XYZ file of C-alpha atoms in Angstrom:
662
model
C 38.971 -5.182 -23.586
C 42.599 -5.362 -24.747
C 44.885 -8.271 -23.983
C 47.537 -5.928 -22.788
C 47.799 -3.331 -19.858
C 49.888 -0.261 -19.842
C 53.555 -1.423 -20.430
C 52.664 -4.844 -20.449
C 53.605 -5.158 -16.810
C 52.210 -7.981 -14.823
C 50.288 -6.896 -11.710
C 50.016 -8.804 -8.685
C 46.999 -11.202 -8.627
C 44.165 -10.524 -6.534
C 41.995 -12.764 -3.835
C 40.059 -15.048 -5.942
C 42.085 -14.997 -9.130
C 42.319 -18.544 -10.367
C 45.615 -20.450 -10.150
C 45.136 -22.015 -13.398
C 43.214 -21.562 -16.476
C 43.280 -24.521 -18.800
C 46.683 -25.629 -19.327
C 48.286 -22.165 -18.244
C 49.662 -21.273 -14.788
C 48.575 -17.649 -13.762
C 51.131 -15.543 -12.385
C 49.468 -12.045 -12.232
C 47.403 -9.697 -13.836
C 48.061 -7.749 -17.207
C 44.748 -5.712 -17.118
C 40.842 -5.821 -16.783
C 37.912 -4.393 -18.361
C 33.937 -4.592 -18.540
C 34.058 -8.018 -20.025
C 36.684 -9.893 -18.170
C 40.081 -10.048 -16.862
C 43.467 -10.575 -18.536
C 45.812 -12.661 -16.623
C 49.601 -13.313 -17.266
C 50.041 -17.027 -17.795
C 52.851 -19.546 -18.310
C 52.386 -22.961 -20.141
C 54.482 -26.015 -19.189
C 57.451 -24.808 -21.317
C 57.505 -21.470 -19.830
C 55.970 -19.807 -22.752
C 54.233 -16.227 -21.895
C 50.630 -16.003 -22.717
C 47.888 -13.692 -22.258
C 44.810 -15.300 -20.828
C 41.383 -13.507 -21.016
C 38.822 -14.895 -18.566
C 35.268 -13.463 -18.628
C 33.703 -12.125 -15.611
C 30.994 -14.741 -14.031
C 27.977 -12.153 -14.642
C 28.937 -12.048 -18.327
C 29.468 -15.750 -18.611
C 25.806 -16.382 -17.296
C 24.315 -14.344 -20.088
C 23.618 -16.624 -23.183
C 23.734 -13.674 -25.549
C 27.340 -12.717 -24.244
C 28.362 -16.307 -24.433
C 27.400 -16.509 -28.176
C 29.205 -13.402 -28.928
C 32.231 -14.407 -26.965
C 32.107 -18.063 -28.801
C 32.083 -15.838 -32.040
C 34.934 -13.927 -31.072
C 37.017 -17.149 -30.675
C 35.805 -18.389 -34.080
C 36.878 -15.084 -35.565
C 40.243 -14.766 -33.902
C 41.009 -18.496 -35.055
C 40.595 -17.597 -38.353
C 42.995 -14.820 -38.646
C 46.851 -15.749 -39.079
C 49.571 -13.451 -40.320
C 52.356 -10.880 -39.811
C 52.086 -8.210 -37.013
C 49.330 -10.182 -35.172
C 49.111 -11.895 -31.949
C 47.801 -15.444 -32.480
C 45.193 -17.328 -30.657
C 46.713 -20.413 -28.804
C 43.808 -21.510 -27.161
C 40.414 -21.267 -25.971
C 37.091 -22.708 -24.066
C 34.099 -20.740 -24.955
C 31.991 -23.320 -23.380
C 33.726 -23.464 -19.997
C 31.822 -22.659 -16.753
C 33.842 -19.432 -17.073
C 34.985 -18.901 -20.833
C 38.304 -17.903 -21.525
C 40.819 -17.495 -24.295
C 44.595 -17.341 -24.581
C 46.996 -15.655 -26.894
C 50.821 -15.045 -27.359
C 52.044 -12.310 -24.729
C 53.096 -9.171 -26.542
C 55.563 -7.136 -24.553
C 56.025 -3.535 -24.996
C 54.295 0.051 -24.982
C 50.963 0.725 -26.789
C 51.278 3.232 -29.409
C 49.813 5.932 -27.427
C 52.288 5.306 -24.433
C 55.347 4.970 -26.548
C 54.389 8.708 -28.020
C 53.993 9.878 -24.557
C 57.066 8.640 -23.285
C 59.420 8.764 -26.315
C 57.638 10.943 -29.071
C 56.579 10.271 -32.586
C 57.970 7.628 -34.700
C 60.301 8.676 -37.612
C 62.200 7.508 -40.784
C 62.441 3.849 -40.978
C 60.624 3.078 -37.668
C 57.443 5.034 -38.961
C 57.692 3.169 -42.327
C 58.016 -0.126 -40.590
C 55.049 0.812 -38.492
C 52.980 1.717 -41.480
C 53.936 -1.560 -43.258
C 53.503 -3.727 -40.589
C 50.157 -2.561 -39.318
C 48.730 -2.536 -42.936
C 49.887 -5.979 -43.092
C 47.895 -6.804 -40.104
C 44.635 -5.509 -41.530
C 45.372 -7.499 -44.770
C 45.738 -10.601 -43.246
C 42.548 -9.728 -41.012
C 40.645 -8.920 -44.304
C 42.063 -12.136 -46.203
C 40.284 -14.040 -43.569
C 36.941 -12.486 -44.084
C 36.822 -10.494 -40.872
C 36.843 -6.606 -40.243
C 38.556 -5.321 -36.990
C 36.337 -2.075 -36.631
C 38.496 -0.871 -33.524
C 42.077 0.391 -35.037
C 43.164 2.996 -32.591
C 46.511 3.497 -30.621
C 45.417 1.488 -27.484
C 45.043 -1.293 -29.785
C 48.553 -1.359 -31.303
C 51.760 -2.620 -29.223
C 55.128 -1.883 -30.065
C 56.908 -5.229 -29.360
C 60.716 -5.911 -30.095
C 59.941 -7.863 -33.252
C 57.747 -4.646 -34.859
C 53.948 -3.565 -34.138
C 51.224 -5.848 -33.227
C 47.657 -4.979 -33.872
C 45.540 -6.898 -31.244
C 41.978 -6.927 -29.587
C 38.971 -8.451 -31.828
C 36.743 -7.732 -29.077
C 34.306 -6.012 -31.302
C 35.389 -7.572 -34.585
C 33.006 -9.010 -37.023
C 32.899 -11.058 -40.094
C 32.565 -9.636 -43.213
C 29.556 -11.629 -43.963
C 27.613 -9.411 -41.584
C 27.837 -11.856 -38.523
C 28.478 -9.591 -35.795
C 29.788 -10.052 -32.304
C 28.448 -6.617 -31.161
C 25.004 -5.818 -29.762
C 22.426 -4.634 -32.705
C 22.153 -0.885 -32.588
C 24.980 -0.109 -30.397
C 27.411 2.307 -31.713
C 31.117 0.857 -31.638
C 34.521 2.586 -32.112
C 36.217 5.266 -30.249
C 35.457 8.977 -31.435
C 38.221 9.994 -34.043
C 38.807 6.516 -34.888
C 35.755 5.761 -36.648
C 35.218 5.996 -40.417
C 32.808 8.776 -42.254
C 30.471 5.841 -43.038
C 30.420 4.492 -39.978
C 29.304 7.904 -38.662
C 26.597 8.192 -41.156
C 25.149 4.715 -41.463
C 26.952 2.439 -38.975
C 28.303 0.272 -41.874
C 31.609 -1.128 -41.044
C 33.728 -2.780 -43.774
C 37.336 -3.255 -44.886
C 37.434 0.177 -46.180
C 36.645 1.527 -42.702
C 39.702 -0.009 -41.338
C 41.847 1.319 -44.128
C 40.400 5.031 -43.009
C 41.367 4.444 -39.290
C 44.774 2.764 -40.310
C 45.588 6.210 -42.111
C 44.416 7.993 -38.756
C 46.800 5.676 -37.021
C 49.882 6.265 -39.012
C 49.202 10.372 -38.894
C 49.075 10.079 -35.110
C 52.162 7.771 -35.100
C 54.082 10.270 -37.186
C 52.988 13.509 -35.453
C 51.580 12.518 -31.969
C 48.395 14.467 -32.998
C 45.056 13.435 -33.478
C 44.457 13.571 -37.275
C 40.980 15.200 -36.660
C 41.721 17.146 -33.537
C 40.404 16.994 -30.134
C 36.896 18.091 -28.756
C 33.513 16.645 -27.952
C 32.411 13.399 -29.874
C 30.023 15.603 -32.278
C 32.608 18.053 -33.195
C 35.274 15.267 -33.738
C 32.465 13.156 -36.002
C 31.688 16.210 -38.066
C 35.233 17.106 -38.958
C 35.909 13.421 -39.855
C 32.687 13.332 -42.014
C 33.197 16.914 -43.750
C 36.792 17.944 -43.218
C 40.347 16.767 -44.347
C 42.952 15.825 -42.123
C 46.413 18.161 -42.054
C 48.925 15.972 -43.593
C 51.686 18.613 -43.873
C 53.736 17.675 -41.128
C 54.012 14.070 -42.361
C 56.769 12.800 -44.476
C 56.326 13.551 -47.982
C 56.704 9.878 -48.981
C 53.300 9.144 -46.917
C 51.296 12.010 -48.204
C 49.900 10.285 -51.329
C 49.242 6.857 -49.826
C 47.644 8.341 -46.897
C 45.574 10.867 -48.731
C 44.095 7.886 -50.878
C 43.325 6.112 -47.475
C 41.449 9.085 -46.018
C 39.160 9.208 -48.941
C 35.763 9.984 -47.578
C 34.005 7.663 -50.213
C 34.978 4.044 -49.220
C 34.949 2.803 -52.772
C 37.989 5.446 -53.391
C 40.028 3.978 -50.804
C 42.963 1.362 -51.467
C 42.733 -2.076 -49.972
C 44.856 -2.771 -47.069
C 46.883 -5.271 -48.989
C 47.398 -2.451 -51.670
C 48.878 0.171 -49.029
C 50.892 -2.745 -47.195
C 52.592 -3.346 -50.468
C 53.315 0.402 -51.137
C 54.856 0.711 -47.493
C 56.921 -2.047 -47.859
C 58.249 -0.492 -51.343
C 59.161 2.486 -49.745
C 61.016 0.773 -46.719
C 62.963 -1.388 -49.316
C 63.761 1.788 -51.370
C 65.171 3.568 -48.186
C 66.845 0.665 -47.124
C 68.700 0.411 -50.546
C 69.704 4.305 -50.224
C 70.789 4.156 -46.539
C 72.783 1.152 -46.465
C 76.642 1.437 -47.577
C 78.584 -1.611 -48.744
C 80.464 -1.602 -45.404
C 77.816 -2.163 -43.557
C 76.841 -5.551 -42.193
C 73.693 -6.832 -44.391
C 70.431 -7.222 -43.028
C 69.790 -10.814 -41.791
C 66.266 -10.721 -42.016
C 64.408 -10.397 -45.358
C 61.331 -9.051 -43.192
C 61.955 -5.130 -43.540
C 59.625 -4.449 -41.092
C 61.353 -6.519 -38.469
C 64.864 -5.420 -39.862
C 63.954 -1.549 -39.419
C 62.296 -2.065 -35.816
C 65.228 -2.483 -34.117
C 66.029 -0.034 -31.633
C 62.237 0.870 -30.680
C 62.561 1.038 -27.059
C 60.696 -1.815 -25.279
C 60.286 -2.063 -21.557
C 61.662 -5.170 -19.612
C 59.435 -6.643 -17.102
C 61.310 -8.598 -14.188
C 57.879 -9.698 -12.518
C 57.304 -12.732 -14.524
C 57.983 -15.157 -11.949
C 59.273 -17.927 -14.004
C 60.421 -16.939 -17.338
C 61.851 -19.503 -19.787
C 65.478 -20.761 -19.371
C 67.852 -18.445 -21.127
C 69.177 -19.948 -24.290
C 72.526 -18.181 -23.816
C 73.257 -19.006 -20.152
C 76.674 -17.878 -19.065
C 78.815 -20.922 -18.095
C 81.956 -19.152 -16.650
C 85.225 -20.485 -17.990
C 85.969 -22.976 -20.270
C 85.885 -26.536 -18.793
C 89.429 -28.360 -18.581
C 87.890 -31.473 -20.148
C 87.726 -32.221 -23.785
C 83.974 -31.753 -24.185
C 82.747 -28.624 -26.128
C 80.231 -26.863 -23.897
C 78.859 -24.857 -26.930
C 77.824 -27.915 -28.830
C 75.326 -28.717 -26.302
C 71.639 -28.628 -27.179
C 68.650 -29.009 -24.937
C 70.919 -29.020 -21.636
C 73.782 -27.013 -20.243
C 76.756 -28.736 -19.050
C 78.435 -26.218 -16.649
C 81.520 -25.992 -14.197
C 81.229 -26.252 -10.577
C 78.966 -23.792 -9.547
C 80.200 -20.595 -7.734
C 77.654 -21.749 -5.051
C 79.560 -24.799 -4.103
C 79.164 -24.384 -0.488
C 80.382 -27.629 1.664
C 78.083 -30.682 1.861
C 76.876 -30.453 5.609
C 77.241 -33.872 7.345
C 73.953 -35.182 8.773
C 72.354 -38.145 9.666
C 70.456 -40.162 6.978
C 66.492 -39.201 6.968
C 64.144 -41.754 6.994
C 61.762 -41.905 3.815
C 58.822 -41.246 6.275
C 60.052 -37.747 6.549
C 59.578 -36.413 2.932
C 60.669 -32.858 3.931
C 64.114 -34.267 4.952
C 66.773 -32.877 2.397
C 67.368 -35.512 -0.646
C 70.874 -35.218 -0.712
C 71.496 -37.056 2.750
C 72.344 -40.872 2.385
C 69.386 -42.764 2.256
C 68.688 -46.067 4.195
C 66.510 -47.705 1.675
C 66.004 -47.164 -2.104
C 63.246 -44.789 -3.156
C 61.000 -47.824 -4.684
C 60.473 -49.050 -1.369
C 58.086 -46.620 -0.209
C 54.212 -46.505 -0.313
C 51.888 -44.271 -2.442
C 50.040 -41.493 -0.951
C 48.506 -39.274 -3.585
C 50.670 -36.738 -5.516
C 50.807 -33.114 -4.350
C 49.079 -30.451 -6.339
C 50.964 -28.220 -8.616
C 52.619 -25.253 -6.948
C 51.120 -21.965 -6.517
C 52.221 -19.126 -8.416
C 53.631 -17.354 -5.348
C 55.761 -20.046 -4.633
C 57.547 -20.171 -7.897
C 61.125 -19.006 -7.837
C 62.937 -17.469 -11.013
C 66.468 -18.283 -9.920
C 68.688 -20.880 -11.599
C 69.299 -23.964 -9.499
C 72.165 -23.861 -7.207
C 73.841 -25.797 -4.728
C 71.476 -24.294 -2.028
C 68.540 -24.938 -3.871
C 69.464 -28.489 -4.144
C 70.074 -28.780 -0.492
C 66.632 -27.467 0.059
C 65.159 -30.348 -2.203
C 63.269 -33.051 -0.375
C 62.857 -36.817 -0.424
C 60.220 -38.096 -2.741
C 56.539 -38.190 -1.386
C 53.358 -39.480 -3.198
C 52.758 -42.285 -5.707
C 54.101 -40.201 -8.549
C 57.170 -38.947 -6.871
C 58.184 -42.268 -5.634
C 57.565 -44.024 -8.813
C 59.499 -41.378 -10.703
C 62.462 -41.511 -8.149
C 62.608 -45.339 -8.645
C 62.152 -45.211 -12.528
C 65.212 -42.602 -12.624
C 67.247 -44.685 -10.313
C 67.039 -47.742 -12.580
C 67.223 -46.161 -16.083
C 70.134 -44.307 -15.188
C 72.014 -47.298 -13.440
C 70.900 -49.482 -16.292
C 72.037 -47.050 -19.173
C 75.199 -45.800 -17.446
C 76.482 -49.257 -16.221
C 78.962 -51.973 -17.068
C 79.317 -50.667 -20.649
C 80.624 -47.397 -19.315
C 82.603 -48.938 -16.574
C 81.029 -46.445 -14.210
C 79.288 -47.410 -11.003
C 77.358 -44.765 -8.682
C 74.337 -44.353 -6.659
C 71.838 -41.813 -7.626
C 69.893 -39.687 -5.046
C 66.788 -38.217 -6.169
C 65.354 -34.838 -4.504
C 62.377 -32.583 -5.552
C 61.752 -28.869 -5.408
C 58.124 -28.575 -6.158
C 57.865 -24.831 -5.656
C 60.590 -24.767 -8.270
C 59.242 -27.399 -10.255
C 62.812 -29.175 -10.220
C 63.977 -32.626 -9.985
C 67.558 -32.992 -8.407
C 69.861 -35.958 -9.265
C 72.774 -36.574 -7.092
C 75.572 -38.468 -8.703
C 77.566 -40.257 -5.775
C 80.365 -42.120 -7.140
C 83.691 -41.527 -8.842
C 84.030 -38.153 -10.629
C 81.866 -38.345 -13.848
C 83.587 -37.761 -16.992
C 81.744 -35.480 -19.621
C 80.291 -38.385 -21.686
C 78.926 -39.997 -18.601
C 77.209 -36.646 -17.413
C 75.785 -36.579 -21.171
C 74.433 -40.131 -21.162
C 72.920 -39.759 -17.486
C 71.162 -36.523 -18.736
C 69.915 -38.313 -21.774
C 68.388 -41.301 -19.771
C 67.144 -39.028 -17.133
C 65.289 -36.956 -19.869
C 63.692 -40.046 -21.403
C 62.807 -41.516 -18.057
C 61.143 -38.349 -16.962
C 59.136 -37.854 -20.041
C 57.768 -41.242 -19.932
C 56.750 -40.569 -16.160
C 55.227 -37.373 -17.098
C 53.394 -39.035 -19.757
C 51.954 -41.763 -17.165
C 51.454 -39.167 -14.229
C 49.535 -36.411 -16.189
C 49.754 -34.081 -13.007
C 53.386 -34.393 -12.281
C 54.170 -30.949 -11.500
C 58.003 -30.672 -12.598
C 59.514 -29.838 -15.781
C 63.094 -29.048 -14.909
C 65.847 -31.635 -14.080
C 69.066 -30.966 -12.627
C 72.265 -32.975 -12.248
C 74.586 -32.704 -9.374
C 78.189 -33.972 -9.225
C 78.554 -35.292 -5.499
C 81.624 -37.076 -6.291
C 83.620 -34.561 -3.824
C 81.179 -34.025 -0.926
C 82.864 -31.067 0.377
C 82.447 -29.515 -3.158
C 79.158 -30.707 -4.975
C 78.610 -29.039 -8.235
C 75.617 -28.256 -10.712
C 76.823 -30.046 -13.891
C 73.544 -30.220 -15.952
C 70.339 -28.375 -16.005
C 67.308 -28.959 -18.779
C 63.688 -28.806 -19.347
C 62.687 -32.371 -20.218
C 59.414 -31.378 -21.418
C 60.642 -28.895 -23.934
C 63.329 -31.244 -25.112
C 61.256 -33.381 -26.901
C 64.177 -35.559 -28.356
C 66.283 -35.732 -25.191
C 69.150 -33.976 -27.305
C 72.156 -33.538 -25.358
C 75.016 -33.075 -28.029
C 75.111 -30.728 -31.099
C 76.634 -33.707 -32.990
C 74.276 -36.382 -32.998
C 73.863 -38.368 -35.970
C 70.108 -38.814 -35.680
C 68.652 -38.872 -38.897
C 66.437 -40.661 -40.880
C 66.409 -41.908 -44.706
C 65.051 -38.318 -46.047
C 67.793 -36.534 -44.191
C 65.322 -34.897 -41.793
C 65.535 -35.089 -38.100
C 63.152 -37.633 -36.657
C 62.669 -35.944 -33.197
C 61.936 -32.246 -33.934
C 60.468 -29.988 -36.536
C 60.969 -26.315 -37.402
C 58.067 -24.049 -36.309
C 56.519 -20.853 -37.664
C 57.131 -19.256 -34.055
C 60.996 -20.142 -34.438
C 60.875 -18.433 -38.047
C 59.203 -15.380 -36.696
C 61.865 -15.169 -33.935
C 64.613 -15.703 -36.704
C 63.158 -12.623 -38.416
C 64.219 -10.292 -35.464
C 67.757 -8.773 -36.522
C 70.467 -10.129 -34.265
C 72.928 -8.133 -32.413
C 75.476 -10.723 -31.692
C 78.553 -10.265 -33.589
C 79.213 -14.003 -34.133
C 75.597 -14.619 -35.190
C 75.859 -11.894 -37.833
C 79.436 -13.208 -39.066
C 78.298 -16.855 -39.442
C 75.064 -15.734 -41.145
C 76.966 -13.464 -43.499
C 79.352 -16.039 -44.641
C 76.744 -18.595 -44.815
C 74.386 -16.408 -47.220
C 77.300 -15.417 -49.132
C 78.252 -19.133 -49.869
C 74.746 -19.953 -50.494
C 74.622 -16.966 -53.249
C 77.642 -18.432 -54.754
C 76.760 -22.087 -54.714
C 73.210 -21.319 -56.157
C 73.886 -18.561 -58.602
C 77.068 -19.726 -59.921
C 78.574 -17.308 -62.170
C 75.092 -15.879 -63.173
C 74.539 -12.224 -63.259
C 70.870 -12.594 -64.515
C 69.238 -10.754 -61.458
C 65.934 -10.781 -63.078
C 65.947 -14.551 -63.807
C 63.534 -16.508 -61.578
C 66.411 -18.563 -60.154
C 68.300 -15.848 -58.723
C 68.453 -15.276 -54.867
C 69.836 -11.968 -53.316
C 69.731 -10.075 -50.191
C 66.338 -8.792 -51.317
C 64.710 -12.292 -51.023
C 67.030 -14.404 -49.225
C 68.051 -14.446 -45.397
C 69.333 -16.033 -42.681
C 68.498 -15.755 -38.832
C 68.523 -17.439 -35.558
C 65.905 -18.583 -33.134
C 67.614 -18.361 -29.726
C 64.888 -20.270 -27.655
C 64.833 -23.250 -30.138
C 68.569 -23.126 -30.798
C 67.783 -23.322 -34.570
C 69.266 -21.436 -37.595
C 66.769 -20.621 -40.110
C 67.514 -20.137 -43.790
C 64.552 -19.074 -45.832
C 63.774 -17.301 -49.403
C 60.632 -15.684 -50.752
C 60.285 -17.026 -54.285
C 56.585 -17.574 -54.845
C 57.351 -18.248 -58.813
C 59.384 -21.361 -57.937
C 57.828 -24.811 -58.832
C 58.398 -27.902 -56.373
C 61.467 -29.019 -58.351
C 63.319 -25.667 -58.174
C 62.299 -25.294 -54.578
C 63.613 -28.808 -53.800
C 66.918 -28.165 -55.571
C 67.260 -25.019 -53.568
C 66.757 -26.516 -50.256
C 69.283 -29.086 -50.991
C 71.838 -26.457 -51.585
C 70.616 -24.337 -48.524
C 70.589 -27.409 -46.237
C 74.147 -28.306 -47.102
C 75.503 -24.798 -46.404
C 73.427 -24.293 -43.356
C 74.372 -28.006 -41.917
C 78.250 -27.088 -42.457
C 77.632 -23.735 -40.893
C 76.435 -24.959 -37.622
C 78.633 -28.010 -37.503
C 81.707 -25.889 -37.920
C 80.658 -23.380 -35.211
C 79.955 -26.001 -32.982
C 83.116 -27.642 -33.311
C 85.358 -24.301 -33.104
C 83.668 -22.565 -30.166
C 82.540 -23.316 -26.551
C 79.746 -20.475 -26.942
C 78.040 -21.588 -29.920
C 74.458 -22.748 -28.813
C 73.016 -23.427 -32.560
C 73.141 -27.167 -33.373
C 70.164 -27.298 -35.704
C 69.004 -25.710 -39.165
C 65.932 -25.475 -40.909
C 65.344 -24.308 -44.677
C 62.079 -22.900 -45.909
C 60.551 -21.198 -49.018
C 57.972 -18.445 -48.459
C 55.297 -17.795 -51.200
C 53.368 -14.685 -52.188
C 50.666 -15.222 -49.425
C 53.151 -15.452 -46.916
C 52.849 -19.256 -46.440
C 55.729 -21.065 -45.343
C 56.876 -24.453 -46.737
C 59.741 -26.095 -44.710
C 61.873 -28.265 -46.990
C 64.836 -29.685 -45.028
C 65.998 -29.449 -41.520
C 68.334 -31.352 -39.351
C 71.177 -31.120 -36.909
C 74.839 -30.634 -37.144
C 75.229 -34.487 -36.769
C 73.376 -34.950 -40.147
C 76.191 -33.208 -42.079
C 78.356 -35.168 -44.745
C 81.832 -35.011 -43.383
């Protein structure tokens, strides 16, 4: 069973579908099969995941449960490019499940039906990416066994090979039933037809068929009954005449009838990457903006159509939220990380006058003047987390603030009291600012509203309130594990007739409660104390940018790095020399991080450290300069990494714009 349904579109849930699976909130279905159902899920930070849940009847079968446990173990062993990582699993649960990253896009066969065959750089990128995925699988001692068009998704970042449902370990420990023929007719190697054996060489054979199909839209051994197709696979050669000549020799060797004559997946991956690099050298003119990602597969994948799916009920907050026009006050909006400081909302409807509701009526609007402080309430049980059907995808507005209610239950009442105390203490006499803070809860939206009722808050006041609120909420979420909120919203209520949303942030995702780009929050090593770069962020940075300002900044920074590191050297074959071929800068919008990385497996740790210091200086100055210059710039963090020959990443330096030497 694949983890993605056609087009990756979320289908509505059905009666009996779970509300939650493990740590994930279920928002719909992605597909179903003989072994279970794949649900669309969200984690607490809004990350989209695919959650495979086994059918109850299968879960009651000890043999099947053992096979599923083995599938989880095998999937956890496999990490690499163009694969979909396993995030979590519980094979011993009453209803076993596993969760992987969500891969948006069409499967290869769907793409061919809608857009026709792949060609040019996209075809080479497809061949290289899928071969790299198989190489990573084989390096982990696993054989895929089911390489076919339905098991490849064309995502915005490149092809992704999926479905280890019938994978098995190279040591012979199989997760398929003994004696049962696996694989799809036409997508099976000759030796598998003859003897049932399936090794890495068989995956290489079906990889060649996959690439040929991607290039032509035709089945490499034709259509027909399974026995006819099997005869052709074992006895005839595929027609490669319509394929690009650059691929003839590679695919010809991969299609060898004798598995001993086929190259390894790592070998064909290297050859395809070489072809892609050679084509890039020929087609890119000096006037063209240089590629910002060293990963040629991702770089040449831009433009492959990927359908958008608006039916996810609560996507992650946009890292580039539109702010309208510039603030008249002095704070640079573009320098904010972890939150958004905005102008008065266009939804600034008049604040209706009303009598103050009693805390005994938790459904009353939270923005009305309270007769008593929230801490005076009692402690009934906290409400259950919201059901998926009640989640709203809209950004917070004055209307949603009006709909928020007073706190109820122990967790909400204590959270409200903690917020009022912590904010009042943090933004008090030292700021010469006196205000009352009314707290409201919008459980269906997972939002907590904080209304600032006092003098008009200056930008630095708003930032301080945001930071104190974030720390307070993170503490309360640690105390009350089931607190069903992750967003907090600040409302400027200084003018009752025109209240405004002035801040919105995810306190769970903003682990350092960062509210400024230029925060001097460093430790002795120069590293940031409250965040670390991630492989997921680096993967996102490998996707070529289409933003002109990001391209400009990366181009200027990488050229400066070349000058700083290479100096006047023209020794391109020197181990120390860096260039566009091995060094890149890219951006991870969801993390607001600028990544700088180089692929230099031959460097020792001393050379890596020297380069990282240079790269960190260049990167820090780049994000600092842009944060100061432009309101729209959202990147306040940077990270520097070296990648070795096996694809392993070593993050060496990271920090914020505030750590720069000025």
